[in-house]
Tab-separated table of C-alpha atoms and ligand atoms in Angstrom:
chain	number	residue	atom	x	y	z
A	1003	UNK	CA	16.702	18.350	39.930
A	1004	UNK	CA	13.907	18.053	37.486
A	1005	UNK	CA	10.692	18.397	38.622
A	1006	UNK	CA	7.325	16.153	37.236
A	1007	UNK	CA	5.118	18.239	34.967
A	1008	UNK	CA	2.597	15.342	35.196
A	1009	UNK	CA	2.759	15.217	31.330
A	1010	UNK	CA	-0.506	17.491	31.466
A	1011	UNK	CA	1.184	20.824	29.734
A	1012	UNK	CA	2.202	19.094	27.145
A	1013	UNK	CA	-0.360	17.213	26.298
A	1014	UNK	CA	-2.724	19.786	26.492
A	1015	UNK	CA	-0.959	21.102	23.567
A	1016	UNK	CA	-1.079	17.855	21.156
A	1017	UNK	CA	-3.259	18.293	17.957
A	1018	UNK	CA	-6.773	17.827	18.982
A	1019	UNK	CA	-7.495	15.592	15.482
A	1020	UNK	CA	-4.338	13.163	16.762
A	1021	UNK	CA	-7.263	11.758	19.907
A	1022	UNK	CA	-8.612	9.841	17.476
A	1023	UNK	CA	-5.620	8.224	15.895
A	1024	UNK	CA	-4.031	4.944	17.417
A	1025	UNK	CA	-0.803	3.397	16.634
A	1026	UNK	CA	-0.702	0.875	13.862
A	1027	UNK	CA	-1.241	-1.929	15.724
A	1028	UNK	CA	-1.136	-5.150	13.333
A	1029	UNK	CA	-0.863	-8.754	15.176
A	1030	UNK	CA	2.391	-9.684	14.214
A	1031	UNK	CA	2.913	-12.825	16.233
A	1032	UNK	CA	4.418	-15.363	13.398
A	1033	UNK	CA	2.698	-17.506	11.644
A	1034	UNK	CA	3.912	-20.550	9.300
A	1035	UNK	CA	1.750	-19.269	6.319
A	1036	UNK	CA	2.024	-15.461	6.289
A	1037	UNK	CA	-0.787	-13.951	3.904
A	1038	UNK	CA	-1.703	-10.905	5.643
A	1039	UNK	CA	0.239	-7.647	3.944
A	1040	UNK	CA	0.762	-8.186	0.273
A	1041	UNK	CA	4.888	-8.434	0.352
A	1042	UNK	CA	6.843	-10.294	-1.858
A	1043	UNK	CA	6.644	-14.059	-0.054
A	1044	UNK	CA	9.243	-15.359	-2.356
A	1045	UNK	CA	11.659	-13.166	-0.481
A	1046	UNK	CA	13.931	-10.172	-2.215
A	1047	UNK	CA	16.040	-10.216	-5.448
A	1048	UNK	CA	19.089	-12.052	-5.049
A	1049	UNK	CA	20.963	-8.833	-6.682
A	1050	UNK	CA	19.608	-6.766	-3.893
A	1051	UNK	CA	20.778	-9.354	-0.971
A	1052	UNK	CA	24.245	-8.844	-2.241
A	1053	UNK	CA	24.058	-5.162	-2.482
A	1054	UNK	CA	23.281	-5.231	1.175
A	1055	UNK	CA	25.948	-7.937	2.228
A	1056	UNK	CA	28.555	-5.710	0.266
A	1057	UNK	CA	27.479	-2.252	1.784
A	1058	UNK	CA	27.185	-3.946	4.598
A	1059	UNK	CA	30.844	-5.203	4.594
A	1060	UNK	CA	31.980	-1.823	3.528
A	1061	UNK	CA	30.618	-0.216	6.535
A	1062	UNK	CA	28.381	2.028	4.556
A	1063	UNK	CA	26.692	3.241	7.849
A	1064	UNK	CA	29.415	5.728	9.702
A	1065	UNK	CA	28.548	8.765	7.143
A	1066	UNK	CA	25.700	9.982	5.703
A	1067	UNK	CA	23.427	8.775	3.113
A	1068	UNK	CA	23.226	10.965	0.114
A	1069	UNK	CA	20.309	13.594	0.981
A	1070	UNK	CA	17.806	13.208	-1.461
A	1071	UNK	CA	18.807	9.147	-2.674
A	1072	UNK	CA	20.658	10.633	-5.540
A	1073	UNK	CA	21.958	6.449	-6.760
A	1074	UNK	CA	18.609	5.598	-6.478
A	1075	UNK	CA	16.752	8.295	-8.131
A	1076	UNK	CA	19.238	7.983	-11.682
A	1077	UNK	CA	18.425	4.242	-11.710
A	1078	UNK	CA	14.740	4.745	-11.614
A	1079	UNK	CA	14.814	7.647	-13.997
A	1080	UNK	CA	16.678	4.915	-16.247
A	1081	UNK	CA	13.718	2.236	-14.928
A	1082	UNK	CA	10.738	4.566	-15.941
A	1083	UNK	CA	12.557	6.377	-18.901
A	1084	UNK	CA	11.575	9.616	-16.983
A	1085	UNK	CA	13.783	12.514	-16.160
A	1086	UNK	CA	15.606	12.326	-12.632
A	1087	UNK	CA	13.718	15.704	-11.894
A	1088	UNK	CA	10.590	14.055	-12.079
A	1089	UNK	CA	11.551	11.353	-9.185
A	1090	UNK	CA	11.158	11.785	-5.362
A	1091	UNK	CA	12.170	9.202	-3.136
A	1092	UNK	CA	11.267	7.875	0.062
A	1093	UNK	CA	11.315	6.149	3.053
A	1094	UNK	CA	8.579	3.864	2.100
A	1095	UNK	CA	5.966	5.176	0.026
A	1096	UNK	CA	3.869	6.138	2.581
A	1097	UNK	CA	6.570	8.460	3.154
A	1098	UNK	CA	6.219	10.115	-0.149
A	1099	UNK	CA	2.393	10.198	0.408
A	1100	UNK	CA	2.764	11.822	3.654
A	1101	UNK	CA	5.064	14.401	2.037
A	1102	UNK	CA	2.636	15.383	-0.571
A	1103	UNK	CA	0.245	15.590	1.791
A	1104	UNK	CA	1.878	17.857	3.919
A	1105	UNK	CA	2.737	20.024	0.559
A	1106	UNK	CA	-0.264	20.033	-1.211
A	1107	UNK	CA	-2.878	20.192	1.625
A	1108	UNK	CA	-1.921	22.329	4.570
A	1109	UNK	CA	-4.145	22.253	7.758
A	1110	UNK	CA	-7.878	22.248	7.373
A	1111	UNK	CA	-7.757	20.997	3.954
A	1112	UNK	CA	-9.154	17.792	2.398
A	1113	UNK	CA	-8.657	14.844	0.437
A	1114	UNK	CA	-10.934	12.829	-1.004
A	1115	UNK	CA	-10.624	8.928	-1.705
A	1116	UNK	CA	-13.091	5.893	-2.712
A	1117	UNK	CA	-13.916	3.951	0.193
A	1118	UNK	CA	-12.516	1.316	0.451
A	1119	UNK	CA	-8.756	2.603	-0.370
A	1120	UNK	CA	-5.631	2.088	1.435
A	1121	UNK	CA	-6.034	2.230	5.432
A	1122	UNK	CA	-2.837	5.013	5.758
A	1123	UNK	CA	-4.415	7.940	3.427
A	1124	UNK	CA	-6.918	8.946	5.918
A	1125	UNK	CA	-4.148	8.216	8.969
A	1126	UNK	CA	-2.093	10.581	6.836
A	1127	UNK	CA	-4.254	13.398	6.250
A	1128	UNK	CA	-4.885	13.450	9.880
A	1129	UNK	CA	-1.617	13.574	10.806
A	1130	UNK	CA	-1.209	16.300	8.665
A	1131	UNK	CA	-4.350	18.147	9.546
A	1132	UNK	CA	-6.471	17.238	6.972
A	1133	UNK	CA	-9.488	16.543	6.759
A	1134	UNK	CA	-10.492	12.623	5.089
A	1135	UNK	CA	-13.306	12.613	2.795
A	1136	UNK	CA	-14.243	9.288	2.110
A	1137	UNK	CA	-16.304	8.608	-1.494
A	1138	UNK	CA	-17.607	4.986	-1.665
A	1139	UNK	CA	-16.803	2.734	-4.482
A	1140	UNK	CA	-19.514	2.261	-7.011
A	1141	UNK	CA	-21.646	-0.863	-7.578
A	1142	UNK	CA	-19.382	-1.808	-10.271
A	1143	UNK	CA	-16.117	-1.237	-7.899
A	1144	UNK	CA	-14.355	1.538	-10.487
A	1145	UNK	CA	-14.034	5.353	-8.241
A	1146	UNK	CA	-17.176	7.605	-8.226
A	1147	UNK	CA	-14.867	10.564	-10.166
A	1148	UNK	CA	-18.153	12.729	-10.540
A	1149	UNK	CA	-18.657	12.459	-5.925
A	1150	UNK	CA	-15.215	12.619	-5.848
A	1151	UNK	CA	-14.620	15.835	-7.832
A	1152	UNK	CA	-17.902	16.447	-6.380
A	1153	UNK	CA	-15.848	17.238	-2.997
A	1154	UNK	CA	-13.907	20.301	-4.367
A	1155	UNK	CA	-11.041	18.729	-2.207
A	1156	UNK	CA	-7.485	19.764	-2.568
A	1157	UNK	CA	-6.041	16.448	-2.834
A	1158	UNK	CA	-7.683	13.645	-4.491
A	1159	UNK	CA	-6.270	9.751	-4.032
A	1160	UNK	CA	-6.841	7.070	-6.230
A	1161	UNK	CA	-5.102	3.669	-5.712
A	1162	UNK	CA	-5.246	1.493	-8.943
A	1163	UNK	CA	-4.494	-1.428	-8.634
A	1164	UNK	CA	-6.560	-0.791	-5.407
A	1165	UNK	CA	-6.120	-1.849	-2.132
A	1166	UNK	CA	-7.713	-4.126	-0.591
A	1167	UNK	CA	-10.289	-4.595	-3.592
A	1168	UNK	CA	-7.655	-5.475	-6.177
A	1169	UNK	CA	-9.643	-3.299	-8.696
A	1170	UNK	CA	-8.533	-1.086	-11.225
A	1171	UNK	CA	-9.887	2.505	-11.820
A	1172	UNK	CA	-11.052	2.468	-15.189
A	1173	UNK	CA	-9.155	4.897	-18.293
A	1174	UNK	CA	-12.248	6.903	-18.176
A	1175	UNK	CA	-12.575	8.111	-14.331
A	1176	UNK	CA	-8.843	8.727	-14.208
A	1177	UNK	CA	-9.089	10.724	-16.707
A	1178	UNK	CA	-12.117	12.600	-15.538
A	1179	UNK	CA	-10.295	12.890	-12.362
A	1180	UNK	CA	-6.877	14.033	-13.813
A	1181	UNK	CA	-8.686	17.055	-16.360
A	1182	UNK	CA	-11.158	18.071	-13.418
A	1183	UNK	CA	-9.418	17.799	-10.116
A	1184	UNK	CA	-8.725	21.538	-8.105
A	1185	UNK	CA	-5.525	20.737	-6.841
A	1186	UNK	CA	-3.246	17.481	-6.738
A	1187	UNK	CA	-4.312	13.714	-7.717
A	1188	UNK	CA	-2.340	11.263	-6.321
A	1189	UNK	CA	-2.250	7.885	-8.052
A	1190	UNK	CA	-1.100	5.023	-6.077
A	1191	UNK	CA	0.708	2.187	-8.063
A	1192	UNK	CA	2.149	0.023	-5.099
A	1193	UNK	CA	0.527	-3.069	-7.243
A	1194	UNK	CA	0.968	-1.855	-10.692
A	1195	UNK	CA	3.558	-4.664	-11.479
A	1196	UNK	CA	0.864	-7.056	-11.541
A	1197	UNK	CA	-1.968	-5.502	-13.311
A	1198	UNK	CA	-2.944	-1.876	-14.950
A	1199	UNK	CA	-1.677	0.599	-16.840
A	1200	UNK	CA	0.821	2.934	-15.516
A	1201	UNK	CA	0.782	6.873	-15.514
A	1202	UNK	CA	4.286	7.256	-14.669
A	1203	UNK	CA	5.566	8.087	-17.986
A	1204	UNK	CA	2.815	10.483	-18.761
A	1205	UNK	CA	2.965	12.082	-14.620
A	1206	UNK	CA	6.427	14.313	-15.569
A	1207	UNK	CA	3.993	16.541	-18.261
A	1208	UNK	CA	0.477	16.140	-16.515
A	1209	UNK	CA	1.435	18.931	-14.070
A	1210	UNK	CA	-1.088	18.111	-11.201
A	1211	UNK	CA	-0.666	14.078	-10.939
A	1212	UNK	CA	1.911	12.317	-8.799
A	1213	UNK	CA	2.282	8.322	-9.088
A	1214	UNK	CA	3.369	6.920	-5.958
A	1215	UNK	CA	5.370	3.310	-5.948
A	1216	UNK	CA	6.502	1.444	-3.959
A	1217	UNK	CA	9.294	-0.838	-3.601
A	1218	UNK	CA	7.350	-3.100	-0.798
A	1219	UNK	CA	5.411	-5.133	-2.678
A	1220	UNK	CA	6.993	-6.668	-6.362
A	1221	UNK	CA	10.324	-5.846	-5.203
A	1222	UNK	CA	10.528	-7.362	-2.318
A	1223	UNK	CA	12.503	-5.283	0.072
A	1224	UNK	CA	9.311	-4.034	2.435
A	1225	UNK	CA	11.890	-4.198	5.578
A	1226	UNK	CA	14.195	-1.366	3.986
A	1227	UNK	CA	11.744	1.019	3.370
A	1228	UNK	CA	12.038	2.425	-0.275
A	1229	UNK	CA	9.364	4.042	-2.268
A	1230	UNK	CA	9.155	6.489	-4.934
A	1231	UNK	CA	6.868	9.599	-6.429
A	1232	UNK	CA	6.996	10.673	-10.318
A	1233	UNK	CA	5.323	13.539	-11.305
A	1234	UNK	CA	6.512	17.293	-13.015
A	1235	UNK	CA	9.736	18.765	-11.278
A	1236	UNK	CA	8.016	21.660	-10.217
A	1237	UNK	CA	5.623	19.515	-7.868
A	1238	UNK	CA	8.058	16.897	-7.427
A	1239	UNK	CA	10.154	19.799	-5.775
A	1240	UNK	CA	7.402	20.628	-3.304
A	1241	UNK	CA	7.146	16.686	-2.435
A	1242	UNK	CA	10.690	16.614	-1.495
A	1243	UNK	CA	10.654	19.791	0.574
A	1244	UNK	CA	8.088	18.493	2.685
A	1245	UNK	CA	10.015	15.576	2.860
A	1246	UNK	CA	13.276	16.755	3.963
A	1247	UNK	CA	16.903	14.624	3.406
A	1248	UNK	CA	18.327	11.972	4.398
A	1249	UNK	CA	14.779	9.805	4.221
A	1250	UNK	CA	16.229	6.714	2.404
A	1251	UNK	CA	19.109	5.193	4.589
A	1252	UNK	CA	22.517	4.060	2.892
A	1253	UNK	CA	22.278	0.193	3.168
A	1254	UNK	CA	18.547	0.365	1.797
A	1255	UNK	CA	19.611	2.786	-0.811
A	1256	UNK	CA	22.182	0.274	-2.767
A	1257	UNK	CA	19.504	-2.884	-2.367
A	1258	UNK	CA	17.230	-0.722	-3.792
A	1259	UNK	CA	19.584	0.057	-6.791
A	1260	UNK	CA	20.201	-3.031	-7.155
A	1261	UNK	CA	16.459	-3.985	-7.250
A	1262	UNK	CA	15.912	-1.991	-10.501
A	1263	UNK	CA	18.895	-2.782	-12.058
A	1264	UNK	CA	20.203	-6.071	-12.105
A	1265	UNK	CA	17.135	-7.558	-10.620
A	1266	UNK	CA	14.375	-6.626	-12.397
A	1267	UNK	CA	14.212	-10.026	-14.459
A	1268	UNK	CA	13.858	-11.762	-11.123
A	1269	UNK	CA	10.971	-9.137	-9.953
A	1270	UNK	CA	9.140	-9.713	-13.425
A	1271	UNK	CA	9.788	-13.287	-13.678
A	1272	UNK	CA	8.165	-13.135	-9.921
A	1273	UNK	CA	5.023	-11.149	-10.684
A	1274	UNK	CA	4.262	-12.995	-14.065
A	1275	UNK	CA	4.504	-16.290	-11.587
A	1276	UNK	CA	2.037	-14.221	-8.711
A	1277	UNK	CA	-0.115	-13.334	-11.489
A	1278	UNK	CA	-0.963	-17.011	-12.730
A	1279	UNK	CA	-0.927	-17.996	-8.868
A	1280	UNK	CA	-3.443	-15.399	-8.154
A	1281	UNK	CA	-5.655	-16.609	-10.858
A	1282	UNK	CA	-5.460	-20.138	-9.453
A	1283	UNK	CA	-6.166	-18.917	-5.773
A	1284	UNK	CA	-9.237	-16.879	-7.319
A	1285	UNK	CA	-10.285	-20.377	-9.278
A	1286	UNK	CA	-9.980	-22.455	-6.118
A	1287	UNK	CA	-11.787	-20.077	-3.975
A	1288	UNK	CA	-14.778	-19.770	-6.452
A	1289	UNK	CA	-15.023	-23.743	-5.885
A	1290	UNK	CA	-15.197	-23.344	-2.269
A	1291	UNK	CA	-18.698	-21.549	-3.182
A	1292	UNK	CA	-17.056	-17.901	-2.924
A	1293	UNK	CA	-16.997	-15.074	-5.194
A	1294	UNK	CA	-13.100	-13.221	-4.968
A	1295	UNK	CA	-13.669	-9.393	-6.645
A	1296	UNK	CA	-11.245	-10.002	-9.597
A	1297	UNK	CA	-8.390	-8.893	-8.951
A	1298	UNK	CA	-4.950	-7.087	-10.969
A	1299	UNK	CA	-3.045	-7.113	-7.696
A	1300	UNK	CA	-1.000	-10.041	-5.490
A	1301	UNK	CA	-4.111	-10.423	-3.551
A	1302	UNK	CA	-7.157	-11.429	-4.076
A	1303	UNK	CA	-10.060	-9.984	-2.036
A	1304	UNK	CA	-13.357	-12.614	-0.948
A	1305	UNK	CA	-16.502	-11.248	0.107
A	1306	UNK	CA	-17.544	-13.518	3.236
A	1307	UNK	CA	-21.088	-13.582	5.226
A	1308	UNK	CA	-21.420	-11.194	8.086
A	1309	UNK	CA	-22.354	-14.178	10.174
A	1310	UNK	CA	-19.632	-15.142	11.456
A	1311	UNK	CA	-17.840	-12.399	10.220
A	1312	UNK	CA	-14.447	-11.838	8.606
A	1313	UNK	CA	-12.529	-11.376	11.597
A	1314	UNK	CA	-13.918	-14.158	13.706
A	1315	UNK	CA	-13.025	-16.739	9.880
A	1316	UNK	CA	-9.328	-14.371	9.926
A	1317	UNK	CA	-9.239	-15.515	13.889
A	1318	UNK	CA	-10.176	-18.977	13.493
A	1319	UNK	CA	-7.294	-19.449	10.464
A	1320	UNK	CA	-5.230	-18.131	12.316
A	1321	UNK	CA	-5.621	-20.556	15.109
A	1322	UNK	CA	-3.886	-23.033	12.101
A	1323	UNK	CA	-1.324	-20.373	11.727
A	1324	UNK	CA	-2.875	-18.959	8.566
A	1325	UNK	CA	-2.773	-14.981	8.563
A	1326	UNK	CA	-4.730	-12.870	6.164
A	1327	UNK	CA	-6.526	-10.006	6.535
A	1328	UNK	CA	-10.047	-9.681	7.336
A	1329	UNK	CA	-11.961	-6.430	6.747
A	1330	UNK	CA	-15.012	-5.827	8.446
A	1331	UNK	CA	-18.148	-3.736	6.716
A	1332	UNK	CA	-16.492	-2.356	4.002
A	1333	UNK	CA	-18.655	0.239	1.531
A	1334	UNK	CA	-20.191	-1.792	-0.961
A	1335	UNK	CA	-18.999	-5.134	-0.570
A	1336	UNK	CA	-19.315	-5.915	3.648
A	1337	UNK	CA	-16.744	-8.087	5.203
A	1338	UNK	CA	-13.872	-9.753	3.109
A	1339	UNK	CA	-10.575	-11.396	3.498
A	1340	UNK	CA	-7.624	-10.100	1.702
A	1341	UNK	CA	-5.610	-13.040	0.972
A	1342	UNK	CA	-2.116	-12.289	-0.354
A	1343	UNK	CA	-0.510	-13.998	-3.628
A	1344	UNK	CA	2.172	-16.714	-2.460
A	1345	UNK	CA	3.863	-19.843	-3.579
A	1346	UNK	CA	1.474	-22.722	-3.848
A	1347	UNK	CA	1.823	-24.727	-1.148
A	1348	UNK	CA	0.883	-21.566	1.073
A	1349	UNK	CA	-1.908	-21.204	-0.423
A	1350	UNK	CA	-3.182	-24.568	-0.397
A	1351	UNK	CA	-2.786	-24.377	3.359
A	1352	UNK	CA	-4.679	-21.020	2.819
A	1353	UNK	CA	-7.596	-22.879	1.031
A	1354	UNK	CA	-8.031	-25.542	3.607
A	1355	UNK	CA	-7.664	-23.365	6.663
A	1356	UNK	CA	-10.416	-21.425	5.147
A	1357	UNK	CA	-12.534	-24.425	4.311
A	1358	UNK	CA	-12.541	-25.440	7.986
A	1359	UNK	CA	-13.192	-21.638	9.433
A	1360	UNK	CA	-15.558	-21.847	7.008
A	1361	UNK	CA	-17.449	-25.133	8.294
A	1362	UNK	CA	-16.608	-24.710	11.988
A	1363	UNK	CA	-19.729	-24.158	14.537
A	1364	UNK	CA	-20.988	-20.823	14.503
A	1365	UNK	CA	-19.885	-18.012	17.074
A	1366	UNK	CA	-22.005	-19.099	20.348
A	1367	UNK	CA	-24.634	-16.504	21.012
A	1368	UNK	CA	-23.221	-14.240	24.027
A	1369	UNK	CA	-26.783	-14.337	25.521
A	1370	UNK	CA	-27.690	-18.080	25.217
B	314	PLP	C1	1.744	-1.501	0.670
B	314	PLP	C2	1.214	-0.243	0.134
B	314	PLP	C3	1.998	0.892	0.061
B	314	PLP	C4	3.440	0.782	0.395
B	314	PLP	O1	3.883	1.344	1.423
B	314	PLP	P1	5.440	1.419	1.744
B	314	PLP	O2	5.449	2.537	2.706
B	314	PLP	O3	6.162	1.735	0.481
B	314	PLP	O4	5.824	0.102	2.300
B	314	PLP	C5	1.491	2.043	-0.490
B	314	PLP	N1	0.238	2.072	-0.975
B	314	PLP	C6	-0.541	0.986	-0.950
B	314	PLP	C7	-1.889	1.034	-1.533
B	314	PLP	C8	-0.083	-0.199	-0.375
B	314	PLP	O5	-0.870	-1.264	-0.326
């Protein structure tokens, strides 16, 4: 028989910077208009859903996938007009940022990123040891490259377009960033498809950059888990060793193929349509009285008053079966709701829920 430890030994043993990290935790009971994470909400390329039905019926799944996503790596090296030694893949990008991470920045390290940036770069670096250095945005919303270089970290993430502002980082503090940084810039493109200037083509000779994509977002296949890193060979290399095989599965591997092959008009055609309905949503919302950041993303980001507070308005449209994100207190611009890009009719149901959050009574005073 085996006898209790109590858990205690082995606990005693865990990482002390994993205390303060808690398991993503996002409220995922369904609503009827879904406007919360930024996926594709006209669904996935048709050319990718019969990828999946055929590997599917071919009963991909009883051997391995290939180790490093060899399909998928040739078709975005054909994609990006980039060598195939200059592409890492992923399960999910936030797999490839975790890898680099790990490679780039070991224990005790740090990375430094504008605040506010995507939630899972300072989950990451903890995970991996690191230490987070958040930089706040500037007044005008571009990165602070002089705090950030400022920092002396080893790893320095930008996120253009960026989540959740929707921003760009301006030509000039990239490339401040890029010539200055000690160790690796990562440049996350997970919106790039609709808005900005990629650095994909240039990341194979830049040496120290890595773009990160995704293929969660434009693409639509978020529930397979694909995402990509270009940069030189030689650092590309490192990102996969810290990644290890076998990260992109064998059914997501062909829908993903299929994605940048044979569906890419139906992914442009879609982001050309979520670009025009992002500029409506920003039109209608500046009606309602608001001011949405501008935004080259499918979202749009609107700065609400503290009182009563993003999350009570996210609650309260919710309630209506509306979800979007609310942010509370961010750097520079206080509490917003990130309202994701979707077919019209969502978002008119978007516009009115938030009307009505908008107008409903005040929170009641806890100590009236
Ligand atoms: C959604 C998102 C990702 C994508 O993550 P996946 O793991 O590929 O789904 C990466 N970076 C940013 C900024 C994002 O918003």
């Amino acid at each position: 028989m085996l006898e209790r430890g109590n858990g205690r030994p082995a606990l005693g043993c865990v990482r002390p910077s994993y205390r303060d990290i808690s398991l993503y935790a996002p409220d995922t009971s369904p609503v009827e208009v879904a406007l919360a994470d930024n996926t594709n909400a006209w669904g996935m390329p048709p050319a990718a859903a019969r990828a999946l039905a055929d590997a599917a019926a071919a009963a991909a799944c009883s051997s391995y996938p290939s180790p490093y996503g060899e399909a998928l790596t040739d078709a975005l090296a054909a994609h990006l007009r980039v060598p195939v030694e200059a592409i890492v893949t992923g399960c999910g990008s936030d797999d490839v940022l975790d890898g680099a991470i790990r490679a780039f920045g070991g224990p005790g390290a740090r990375i430094a990123f504008p605040d506010p940036t995507f939630s899972m770069v300072s989950v990451l670096a903890r995970v991996n040891g690191l230490e987070p250095v958040p930089v706040p945005l500037r007044a005008d919303l571009d990165a602070d490259a002089e705090a950030l270089l400022a920092t002396g970290a080893e790893i320095v993430y930008l996120c253009s377009p960026n989540n959740p502002t929707g921003t760009l980082v301006s030509p000039a503090t990239l490339e401040g960033v890029v010539a200055r940084a000690k160790g690796l810039v990562i440049v996350d493109e997970a919106y790039i498809e609709f808005g900005g200037t990629t650095l994909a083509g240039q990341a194979p000779s830049l040496g120290n950059v890595l773009v990160a994509r995704t293929l969660s977002k434009a693409f639509g296949l978020a529930g397979l888990r694909v995402g990509y890193g270009v940069g030189a060979p030689a650092l590309i290399g490192e990102v996969a060793k810290a990644r290890g095989p076998y990260k992109v599965n064998a059914l997501a591997e062909r829908a993903a193929v299929a994605a940048v092959t044979a569906g890419l008009p139906w992914v442009e055609e879609h982001a050309r349509h979520a670009i025009e309905l992002r500029e409506r949503l920003a039109d209608a919302l500046r009606a309602l009285g608001l001011a949405p950041l501008p935004s080259a993303a499918n979202f749009v980001l609107v700065p609400v008053a503290a009182e009563p507070g993003a999350v009570e308005i996210a609650r309260r449209m919710r309630e209506s079966s509306v979800a979007v994100r609310p942010f509370a207190a961010l750097p520079v611009i206080g509490d917003a709701l990130r309202i994701s890009v979707g077919p019209w009719p969502l978002l008119e149901r978007a516009l009115a829920s938030l009307e009505s959050a908008l107008a409903s009574a005040p929170v009641p005073d806890e100590d009236a």
